[in-house]
Coordinates of N, CA and C in Angstrom, one line a residue:
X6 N 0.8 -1.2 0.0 CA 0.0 0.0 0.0 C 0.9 1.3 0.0
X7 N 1.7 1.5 0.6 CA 2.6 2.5 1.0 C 3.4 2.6 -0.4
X8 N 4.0 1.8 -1.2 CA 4.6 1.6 -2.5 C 3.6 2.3 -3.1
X9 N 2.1 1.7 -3.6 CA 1.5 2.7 -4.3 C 1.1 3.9 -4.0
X10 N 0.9 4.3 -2.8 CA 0.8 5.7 -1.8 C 1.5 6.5 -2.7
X11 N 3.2 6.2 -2.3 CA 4.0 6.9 -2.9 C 4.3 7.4 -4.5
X12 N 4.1 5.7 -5.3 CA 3.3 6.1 -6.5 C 2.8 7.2 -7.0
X13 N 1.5 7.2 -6.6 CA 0.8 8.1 -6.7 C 1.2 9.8 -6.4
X14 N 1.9 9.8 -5.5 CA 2.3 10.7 -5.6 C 3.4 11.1 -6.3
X15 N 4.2 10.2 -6.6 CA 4.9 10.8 -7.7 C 4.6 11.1 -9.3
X16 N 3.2 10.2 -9.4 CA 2.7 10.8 -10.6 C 2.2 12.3 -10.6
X17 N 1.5 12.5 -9.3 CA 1.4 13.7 -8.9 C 2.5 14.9 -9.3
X18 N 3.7 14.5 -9.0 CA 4.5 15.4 -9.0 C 5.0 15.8 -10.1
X19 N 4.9 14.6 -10.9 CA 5.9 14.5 -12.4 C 4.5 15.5 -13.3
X20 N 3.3 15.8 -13.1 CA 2.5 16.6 -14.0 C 2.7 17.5 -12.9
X21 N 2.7 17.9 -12.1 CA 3.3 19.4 -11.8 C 4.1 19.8 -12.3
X22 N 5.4 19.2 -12.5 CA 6.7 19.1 -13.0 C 6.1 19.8 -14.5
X23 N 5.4 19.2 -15.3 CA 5.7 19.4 -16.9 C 4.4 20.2 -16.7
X24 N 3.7 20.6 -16.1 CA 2.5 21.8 -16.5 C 3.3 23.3 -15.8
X25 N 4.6 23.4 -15.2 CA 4.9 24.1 -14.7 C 6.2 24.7 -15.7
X26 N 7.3 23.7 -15.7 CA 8.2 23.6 -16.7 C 8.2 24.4 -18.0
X27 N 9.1 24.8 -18.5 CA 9.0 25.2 -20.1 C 9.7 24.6 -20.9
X28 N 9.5 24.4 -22.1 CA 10.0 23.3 -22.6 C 11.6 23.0 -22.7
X29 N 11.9 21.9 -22.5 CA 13.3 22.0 -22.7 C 14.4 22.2 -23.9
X30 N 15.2 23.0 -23.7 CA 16.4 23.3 -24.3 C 17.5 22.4 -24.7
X31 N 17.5 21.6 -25.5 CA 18.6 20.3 -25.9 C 19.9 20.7 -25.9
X32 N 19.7 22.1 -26.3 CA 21.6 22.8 -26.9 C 21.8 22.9 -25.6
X33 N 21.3 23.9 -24.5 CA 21.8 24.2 -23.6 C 22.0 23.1 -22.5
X34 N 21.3 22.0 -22.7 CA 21.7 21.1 -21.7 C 22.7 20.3 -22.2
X35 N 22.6 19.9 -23.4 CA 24.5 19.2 -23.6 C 25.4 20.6 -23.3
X36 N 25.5 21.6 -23.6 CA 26.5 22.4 -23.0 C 26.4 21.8 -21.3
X37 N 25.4 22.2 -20.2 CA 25.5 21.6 -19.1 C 26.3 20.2 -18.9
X38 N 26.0 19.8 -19.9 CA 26.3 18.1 -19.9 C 27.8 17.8 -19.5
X39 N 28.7 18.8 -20.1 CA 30.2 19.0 -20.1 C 30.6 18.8 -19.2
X40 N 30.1 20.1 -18.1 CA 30.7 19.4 -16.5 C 30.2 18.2 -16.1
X41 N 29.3 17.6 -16.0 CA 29.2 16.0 -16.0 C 29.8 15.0 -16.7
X42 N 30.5 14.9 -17.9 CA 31.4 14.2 -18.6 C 32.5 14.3 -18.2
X43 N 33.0 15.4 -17.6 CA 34.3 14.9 -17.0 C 34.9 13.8 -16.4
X44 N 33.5 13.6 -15.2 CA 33.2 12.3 -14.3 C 32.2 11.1 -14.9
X45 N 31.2 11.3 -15.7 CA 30.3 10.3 -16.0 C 30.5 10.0 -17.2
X46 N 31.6 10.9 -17.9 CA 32.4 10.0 -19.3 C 31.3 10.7 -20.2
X47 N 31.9 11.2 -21.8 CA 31.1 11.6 -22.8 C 29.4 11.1 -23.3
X48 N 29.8 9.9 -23.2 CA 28.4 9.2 -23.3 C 27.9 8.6 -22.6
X49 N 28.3 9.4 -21.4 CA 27.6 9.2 -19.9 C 27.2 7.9 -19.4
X50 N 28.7 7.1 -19.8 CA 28.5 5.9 -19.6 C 29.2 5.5 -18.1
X51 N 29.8 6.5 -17.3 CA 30.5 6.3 -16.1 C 31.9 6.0 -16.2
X52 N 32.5 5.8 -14.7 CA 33.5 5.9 -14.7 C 33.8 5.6 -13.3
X53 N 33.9 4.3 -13.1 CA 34.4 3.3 -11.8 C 35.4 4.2 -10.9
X54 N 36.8 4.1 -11.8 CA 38.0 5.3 -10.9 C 37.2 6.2 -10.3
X55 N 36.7 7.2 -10.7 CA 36.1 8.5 -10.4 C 34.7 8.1 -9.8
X56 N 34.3 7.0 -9.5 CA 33.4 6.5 -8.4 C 32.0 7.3 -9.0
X57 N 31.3 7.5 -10.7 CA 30.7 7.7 -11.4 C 29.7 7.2 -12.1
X58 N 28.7 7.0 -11.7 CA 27.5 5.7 -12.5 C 27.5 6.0 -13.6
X59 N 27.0 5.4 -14.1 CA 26.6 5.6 -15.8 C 24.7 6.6 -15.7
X60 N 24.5 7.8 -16.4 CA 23.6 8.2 -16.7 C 23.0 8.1 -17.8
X61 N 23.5 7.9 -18.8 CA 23.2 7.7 -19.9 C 21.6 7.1 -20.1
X62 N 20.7 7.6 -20.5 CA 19.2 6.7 -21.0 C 18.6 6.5 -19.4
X63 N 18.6 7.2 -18.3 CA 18.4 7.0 -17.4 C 16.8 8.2 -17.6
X64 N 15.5 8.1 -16.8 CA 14.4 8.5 -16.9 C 15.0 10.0 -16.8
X65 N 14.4 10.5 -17.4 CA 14.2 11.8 -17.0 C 13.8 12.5 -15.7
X66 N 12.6 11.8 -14.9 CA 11.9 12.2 -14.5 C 12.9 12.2 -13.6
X67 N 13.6 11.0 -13.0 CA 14.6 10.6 -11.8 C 15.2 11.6 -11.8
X68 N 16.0 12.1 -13.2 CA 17.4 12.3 -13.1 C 17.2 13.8 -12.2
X69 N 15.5 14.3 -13.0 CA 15.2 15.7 -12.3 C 15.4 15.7 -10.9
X70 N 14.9 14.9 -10.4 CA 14.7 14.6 -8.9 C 15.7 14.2 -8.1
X71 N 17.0 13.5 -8.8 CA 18.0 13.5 -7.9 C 19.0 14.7 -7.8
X72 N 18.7 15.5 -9.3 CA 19.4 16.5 -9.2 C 19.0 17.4 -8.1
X73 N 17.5 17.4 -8.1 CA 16.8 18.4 -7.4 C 17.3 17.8 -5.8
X74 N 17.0 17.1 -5.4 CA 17.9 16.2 -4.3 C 18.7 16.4 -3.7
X75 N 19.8 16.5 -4.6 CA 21.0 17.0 -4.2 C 21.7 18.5 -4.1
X76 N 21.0 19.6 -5.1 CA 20.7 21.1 -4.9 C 20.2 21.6 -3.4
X77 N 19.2 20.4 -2.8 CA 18.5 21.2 -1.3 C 19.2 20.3 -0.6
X78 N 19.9 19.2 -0.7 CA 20.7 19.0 0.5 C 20.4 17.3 0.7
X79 N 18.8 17.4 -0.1 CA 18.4 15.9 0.5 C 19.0 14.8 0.7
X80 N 20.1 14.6 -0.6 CA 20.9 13.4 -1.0 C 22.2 13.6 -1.0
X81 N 22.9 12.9 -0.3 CA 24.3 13.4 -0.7 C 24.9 14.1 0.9
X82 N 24.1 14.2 1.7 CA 24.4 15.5 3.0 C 24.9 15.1 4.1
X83 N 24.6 13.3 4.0 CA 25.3 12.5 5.2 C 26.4 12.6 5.6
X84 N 26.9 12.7 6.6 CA 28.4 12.7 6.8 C 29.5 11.5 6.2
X85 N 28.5 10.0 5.7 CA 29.3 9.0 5.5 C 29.4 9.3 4.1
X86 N 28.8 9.7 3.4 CA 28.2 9.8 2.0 C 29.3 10.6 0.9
X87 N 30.3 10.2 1.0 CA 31.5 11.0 0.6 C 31.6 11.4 -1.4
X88 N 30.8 10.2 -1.7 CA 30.6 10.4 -3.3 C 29.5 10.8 -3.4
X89 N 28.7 11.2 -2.8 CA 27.3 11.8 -3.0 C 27.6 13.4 -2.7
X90 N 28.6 13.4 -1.7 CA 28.5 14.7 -1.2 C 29.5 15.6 -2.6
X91 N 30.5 14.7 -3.3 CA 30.5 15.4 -4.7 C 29.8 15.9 -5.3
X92 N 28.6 15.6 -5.0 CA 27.7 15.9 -6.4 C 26.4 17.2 -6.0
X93 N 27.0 17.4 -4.8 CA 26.3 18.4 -4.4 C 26.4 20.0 -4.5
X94 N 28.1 20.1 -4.6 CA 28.8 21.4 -5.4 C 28.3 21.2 -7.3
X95 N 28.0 20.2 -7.3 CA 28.6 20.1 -9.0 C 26.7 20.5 -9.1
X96 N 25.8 19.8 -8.7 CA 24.5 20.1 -8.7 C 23.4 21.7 -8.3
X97 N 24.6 22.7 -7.4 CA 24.4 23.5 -7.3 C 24.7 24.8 -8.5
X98 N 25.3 23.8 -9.6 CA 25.8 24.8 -10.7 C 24.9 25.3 -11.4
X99 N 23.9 24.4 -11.3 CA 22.5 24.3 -11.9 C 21.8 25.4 -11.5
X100 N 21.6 26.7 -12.0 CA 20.9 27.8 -11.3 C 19.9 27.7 -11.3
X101 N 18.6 27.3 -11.7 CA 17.6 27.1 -11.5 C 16.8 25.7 -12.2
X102 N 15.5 25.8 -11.9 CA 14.5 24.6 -12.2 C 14.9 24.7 -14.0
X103 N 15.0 25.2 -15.1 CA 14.9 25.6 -16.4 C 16.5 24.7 -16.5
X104 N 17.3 25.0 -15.8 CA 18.4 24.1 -16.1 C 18.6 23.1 -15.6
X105 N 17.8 22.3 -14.4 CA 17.9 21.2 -14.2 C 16.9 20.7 -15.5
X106 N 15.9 21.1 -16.0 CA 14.9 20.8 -16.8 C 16.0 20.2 -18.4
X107 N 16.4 21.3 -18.6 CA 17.5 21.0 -19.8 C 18.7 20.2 -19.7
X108 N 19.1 19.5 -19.0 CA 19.9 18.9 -18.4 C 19.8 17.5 -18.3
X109 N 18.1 17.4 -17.4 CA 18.3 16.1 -17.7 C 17.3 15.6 -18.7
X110 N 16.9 16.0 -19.6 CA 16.4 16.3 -20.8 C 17.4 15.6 -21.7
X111 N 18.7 16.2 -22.0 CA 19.8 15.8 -22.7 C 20.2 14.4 -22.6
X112 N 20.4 14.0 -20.5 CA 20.7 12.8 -20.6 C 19.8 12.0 -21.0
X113 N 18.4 12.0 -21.2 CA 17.3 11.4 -20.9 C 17.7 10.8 -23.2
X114 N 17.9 11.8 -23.2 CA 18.5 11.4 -25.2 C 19.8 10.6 -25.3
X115 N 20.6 10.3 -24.2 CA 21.9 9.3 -24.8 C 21.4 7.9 -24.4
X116 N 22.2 7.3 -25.7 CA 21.8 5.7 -25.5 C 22.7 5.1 -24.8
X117 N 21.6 4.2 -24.5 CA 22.2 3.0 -23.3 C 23.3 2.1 -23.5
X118 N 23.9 2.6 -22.3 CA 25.4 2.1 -22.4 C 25.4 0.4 -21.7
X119 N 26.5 -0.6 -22.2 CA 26.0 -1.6 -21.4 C 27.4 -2.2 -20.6
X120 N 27.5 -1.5 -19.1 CA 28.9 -1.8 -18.0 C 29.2 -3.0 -18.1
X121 N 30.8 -3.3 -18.4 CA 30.9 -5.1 -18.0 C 30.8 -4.9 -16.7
X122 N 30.8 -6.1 -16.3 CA 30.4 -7.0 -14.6 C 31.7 -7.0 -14.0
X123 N 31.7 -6.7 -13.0 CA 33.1 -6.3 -12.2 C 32.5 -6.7 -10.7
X124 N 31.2 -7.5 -10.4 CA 31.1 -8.1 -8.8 C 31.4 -9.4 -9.6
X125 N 31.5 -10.5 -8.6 CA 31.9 -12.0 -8.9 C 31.1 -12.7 -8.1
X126 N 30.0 -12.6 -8.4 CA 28.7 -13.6 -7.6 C 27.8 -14.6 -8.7
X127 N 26.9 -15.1 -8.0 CA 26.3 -15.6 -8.8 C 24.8 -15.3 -8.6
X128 N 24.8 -15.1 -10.1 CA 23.6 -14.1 -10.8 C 22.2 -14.7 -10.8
X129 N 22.4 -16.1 -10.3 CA 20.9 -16.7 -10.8 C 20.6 -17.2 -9.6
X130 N 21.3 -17.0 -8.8 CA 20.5 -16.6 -7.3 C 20.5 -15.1 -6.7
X131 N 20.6 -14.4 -7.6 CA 20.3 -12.6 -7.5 C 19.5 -13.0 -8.1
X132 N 18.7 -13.7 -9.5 CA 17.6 -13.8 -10.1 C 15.9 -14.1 -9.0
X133 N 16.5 -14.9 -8.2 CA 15.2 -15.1 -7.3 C 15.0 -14.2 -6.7
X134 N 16.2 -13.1 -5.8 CA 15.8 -12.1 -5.0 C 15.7 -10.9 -5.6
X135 N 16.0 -11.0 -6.9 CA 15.0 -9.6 -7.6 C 13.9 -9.9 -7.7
X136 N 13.1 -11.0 -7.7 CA 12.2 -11.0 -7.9 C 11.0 -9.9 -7.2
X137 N 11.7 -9.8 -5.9 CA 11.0 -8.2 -5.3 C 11.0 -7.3 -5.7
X138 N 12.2 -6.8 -6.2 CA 12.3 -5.5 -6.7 C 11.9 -5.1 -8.0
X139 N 11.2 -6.2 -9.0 CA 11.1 -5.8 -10.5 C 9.2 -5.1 -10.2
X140 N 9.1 -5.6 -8.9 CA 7.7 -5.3 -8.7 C 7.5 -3.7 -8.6
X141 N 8.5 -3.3 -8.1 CA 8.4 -1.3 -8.6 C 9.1 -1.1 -9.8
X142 N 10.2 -2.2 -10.1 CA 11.3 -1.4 -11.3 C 11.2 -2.1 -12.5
X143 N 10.6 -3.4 -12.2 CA 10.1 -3.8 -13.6 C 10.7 -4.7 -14.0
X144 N 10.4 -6.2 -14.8 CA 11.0 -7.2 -14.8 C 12.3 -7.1 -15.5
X145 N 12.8 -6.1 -16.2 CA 13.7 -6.0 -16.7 C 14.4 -5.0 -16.1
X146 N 14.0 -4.6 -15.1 CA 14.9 -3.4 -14.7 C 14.6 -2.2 -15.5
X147 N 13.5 -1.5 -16.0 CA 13.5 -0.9 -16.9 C 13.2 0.7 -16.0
X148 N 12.5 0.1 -15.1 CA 11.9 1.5 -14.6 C 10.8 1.8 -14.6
X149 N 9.9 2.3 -13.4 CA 8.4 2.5 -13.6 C 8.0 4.0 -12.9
X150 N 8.0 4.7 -13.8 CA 7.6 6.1 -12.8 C 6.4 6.2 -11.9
X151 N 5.7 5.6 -12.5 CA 4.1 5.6 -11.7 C 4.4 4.9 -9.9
X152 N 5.6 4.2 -10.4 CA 5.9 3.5 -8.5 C 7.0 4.5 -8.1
X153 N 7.9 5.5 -9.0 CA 8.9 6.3 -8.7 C 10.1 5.4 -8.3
X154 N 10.0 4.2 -9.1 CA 11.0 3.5 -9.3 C 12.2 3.6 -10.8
X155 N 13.2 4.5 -10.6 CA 14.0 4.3 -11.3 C 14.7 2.9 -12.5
X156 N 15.0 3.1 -13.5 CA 15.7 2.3 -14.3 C 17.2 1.7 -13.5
X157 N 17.2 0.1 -13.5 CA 18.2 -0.5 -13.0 C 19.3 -0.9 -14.0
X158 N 18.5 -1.4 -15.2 CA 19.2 -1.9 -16.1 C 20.2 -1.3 -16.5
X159 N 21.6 -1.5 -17.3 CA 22.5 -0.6 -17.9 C 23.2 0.4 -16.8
X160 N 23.3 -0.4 -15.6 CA 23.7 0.5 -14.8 C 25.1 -0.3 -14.4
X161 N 26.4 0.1 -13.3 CA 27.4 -0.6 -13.1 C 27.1 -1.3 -12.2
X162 N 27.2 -2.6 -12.0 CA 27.2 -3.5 -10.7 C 27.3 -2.7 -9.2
X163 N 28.6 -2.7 -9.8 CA 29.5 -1.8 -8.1 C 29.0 -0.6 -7.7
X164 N 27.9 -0.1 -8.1 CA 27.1 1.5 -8.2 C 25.9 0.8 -7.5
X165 N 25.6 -0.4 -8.3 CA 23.9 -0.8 -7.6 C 24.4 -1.3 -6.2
X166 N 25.6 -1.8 -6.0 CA 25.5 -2.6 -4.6 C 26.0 -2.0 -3.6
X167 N 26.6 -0.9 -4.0 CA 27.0 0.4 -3.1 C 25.9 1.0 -2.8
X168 N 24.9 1.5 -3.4 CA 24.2 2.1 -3.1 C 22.8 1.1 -2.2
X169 N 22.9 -0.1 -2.7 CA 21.6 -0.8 -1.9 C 22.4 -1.0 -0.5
X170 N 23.8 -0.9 0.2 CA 24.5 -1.3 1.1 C 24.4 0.1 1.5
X171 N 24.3 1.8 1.0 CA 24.2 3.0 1.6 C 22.7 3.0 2.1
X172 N 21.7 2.4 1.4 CA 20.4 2.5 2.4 C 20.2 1.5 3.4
X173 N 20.9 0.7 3.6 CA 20.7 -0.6 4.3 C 21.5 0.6 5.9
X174 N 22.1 1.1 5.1 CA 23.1 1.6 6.8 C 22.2 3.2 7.0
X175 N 21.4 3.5 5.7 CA 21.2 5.0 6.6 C 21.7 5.9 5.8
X176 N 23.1 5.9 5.2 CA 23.7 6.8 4.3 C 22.8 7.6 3.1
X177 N 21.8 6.6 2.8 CA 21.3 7.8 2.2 C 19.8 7.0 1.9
X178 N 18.9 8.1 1.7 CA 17.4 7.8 2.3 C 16.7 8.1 3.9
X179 N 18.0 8.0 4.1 CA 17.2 8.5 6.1 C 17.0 10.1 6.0
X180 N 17.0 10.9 5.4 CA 16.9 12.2 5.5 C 15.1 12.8 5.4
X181 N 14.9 13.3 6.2 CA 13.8 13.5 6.6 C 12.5 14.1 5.2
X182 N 13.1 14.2 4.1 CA 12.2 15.1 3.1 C 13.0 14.1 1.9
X183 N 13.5 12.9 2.7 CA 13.7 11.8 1.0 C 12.6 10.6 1.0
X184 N 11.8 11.1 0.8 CA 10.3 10.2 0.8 C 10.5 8.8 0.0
X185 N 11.0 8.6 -1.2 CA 10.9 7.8 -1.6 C 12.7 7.0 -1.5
X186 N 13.6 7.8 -1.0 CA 14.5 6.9 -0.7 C 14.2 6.3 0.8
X187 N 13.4 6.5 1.3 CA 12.8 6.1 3.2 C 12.3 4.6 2.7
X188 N 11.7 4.6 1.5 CA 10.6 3.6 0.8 C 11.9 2.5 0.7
X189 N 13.0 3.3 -0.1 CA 14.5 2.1 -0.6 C 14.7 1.4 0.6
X190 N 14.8 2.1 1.3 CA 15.4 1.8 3.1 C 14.6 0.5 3.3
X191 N 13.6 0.6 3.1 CA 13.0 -0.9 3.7 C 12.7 -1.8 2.6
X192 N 13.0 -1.1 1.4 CA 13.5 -2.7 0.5 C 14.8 -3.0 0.5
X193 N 15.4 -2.6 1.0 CA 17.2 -3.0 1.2 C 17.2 -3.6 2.4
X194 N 16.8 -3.9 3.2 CA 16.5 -4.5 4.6 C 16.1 -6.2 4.2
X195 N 15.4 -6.5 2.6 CA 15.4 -7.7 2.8 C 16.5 -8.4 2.3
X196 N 17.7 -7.7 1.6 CA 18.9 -8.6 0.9 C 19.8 -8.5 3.0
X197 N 19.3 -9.7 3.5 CA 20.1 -9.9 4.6 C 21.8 -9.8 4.4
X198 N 22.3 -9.9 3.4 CA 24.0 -10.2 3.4 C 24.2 -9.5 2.4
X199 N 25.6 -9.4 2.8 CA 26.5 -8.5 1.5 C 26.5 -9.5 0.3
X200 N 26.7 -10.9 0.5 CA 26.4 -11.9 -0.6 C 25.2 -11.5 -1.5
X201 N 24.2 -11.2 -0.5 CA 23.0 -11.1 -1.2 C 23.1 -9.9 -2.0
X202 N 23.3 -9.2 -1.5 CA 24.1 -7.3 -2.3 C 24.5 -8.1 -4.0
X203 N 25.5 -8.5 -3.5 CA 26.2 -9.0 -4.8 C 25.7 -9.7 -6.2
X204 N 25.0 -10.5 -5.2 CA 24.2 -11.6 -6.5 C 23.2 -10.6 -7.1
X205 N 22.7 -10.0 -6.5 CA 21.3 -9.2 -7.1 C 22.3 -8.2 -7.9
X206 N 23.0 -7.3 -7.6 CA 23.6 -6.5 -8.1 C 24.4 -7.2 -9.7
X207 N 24.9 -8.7 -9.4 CA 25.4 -9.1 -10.8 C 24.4 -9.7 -11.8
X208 N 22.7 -10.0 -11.0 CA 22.0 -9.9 -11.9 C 21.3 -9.0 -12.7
X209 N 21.1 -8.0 -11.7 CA 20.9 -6.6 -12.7 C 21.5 -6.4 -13.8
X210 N 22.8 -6.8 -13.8 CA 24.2 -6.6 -15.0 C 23.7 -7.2 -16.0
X211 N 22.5 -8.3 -15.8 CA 22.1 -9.1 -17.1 C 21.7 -8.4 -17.7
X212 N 20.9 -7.7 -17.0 CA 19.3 -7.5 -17.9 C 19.7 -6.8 -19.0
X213 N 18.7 -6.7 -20.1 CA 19.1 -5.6 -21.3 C 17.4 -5.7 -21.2

């Protein structure tokens, strides 16, 4: 119930978003784009060293929201949160709503990049225990906005299992105005072990 609660409100949010918005600017957000290629690589495919996910083909809707996220402080503010808290100078570059708008507009146009596998688990017992999670994100990892579940697929292993291992501890989602990372928090609570981190994280790596 609480999953579709949330839902719902973020369908809520995403037509506010676009009845409010003006349309976006494609030139001006690949200029934005620049400063994010330094770290998330030209075609915003990531960049492991520089501790960088891949953005590339990632929803638009999200990418608004984590930028927005990280501009007020939401994401990224923890004291443990040391690669999040990068992205909070780089996200405040963004002068207003109209450039986050353009921005992630641009990434929402690059194609999907596909990370090799860099955990060493096994993936077909990550197959069973996704079986929870495709229920917001979709059997393929694709992403479902209506649950405000982000796209998994095409993402780096080491990015997904770091980050289901930052809400498991609180690093990020515990902040009082991250509504739907509070929601992550108690689906990361069911992968009991870092094992289990792993396998799900190396099955993600499958999906296309």
């Amino acid at each position: 119930m609480k999953c579709k609660l949330l839902g719902v409100m973020g369908i809520v949010f995403a037509i506010l978003s676009l009845a409010t918005a003006a349309e976006p600017n494609l030139s001006a957000g690949k200029e934005l784009f620049q400063m994010c290629a330094a770290c998330h690589g030209q075609a915003g495919e990531g960049n492991q060293s520089l501790n960088a996910p891949a953005n590339a083909g990632q929803s638009k809707w999200y990418t608004e929201q984590q930028l927005n996220n990280f501009r007020a402080g939401i994401r990224g503010s923890h004291p443990q949160d040391r690669f999040g808290s990068q992205m909070i100078p780089m996200a405040a570059m963004l002068k207003d709503s109209q450039a986050v708008e353009d921005l992630a507009s641009f990434i929402d146009t690059l194609p999907l990049t596909k990370p090799k596998a860099t955990i060493e688990a096994d993936a077909s017992l990550g197959k069973a225990a996704y079986g929870v999670c495709a229920s917001c994100h979709g059997v393929n990892g694709e992403g479902i906005m209506a649950l405000n579940a982000p796209r998994l697929s095409h993402q780096h292993d080491w990015y997904i299992a770091r980050q289901i291992r930052h809400f498991k501890q609180g690093i990020r989602g515990s902040h009082a105005k991250d509504f739907y990372g509070a929601q992550m928090r108690n689906m990361a609570y069911i992968l009991a072990s870092d094992k289990q981190i792993d396998e799900v994280a190396a099955y993600i790596n499958t999906l296309d």
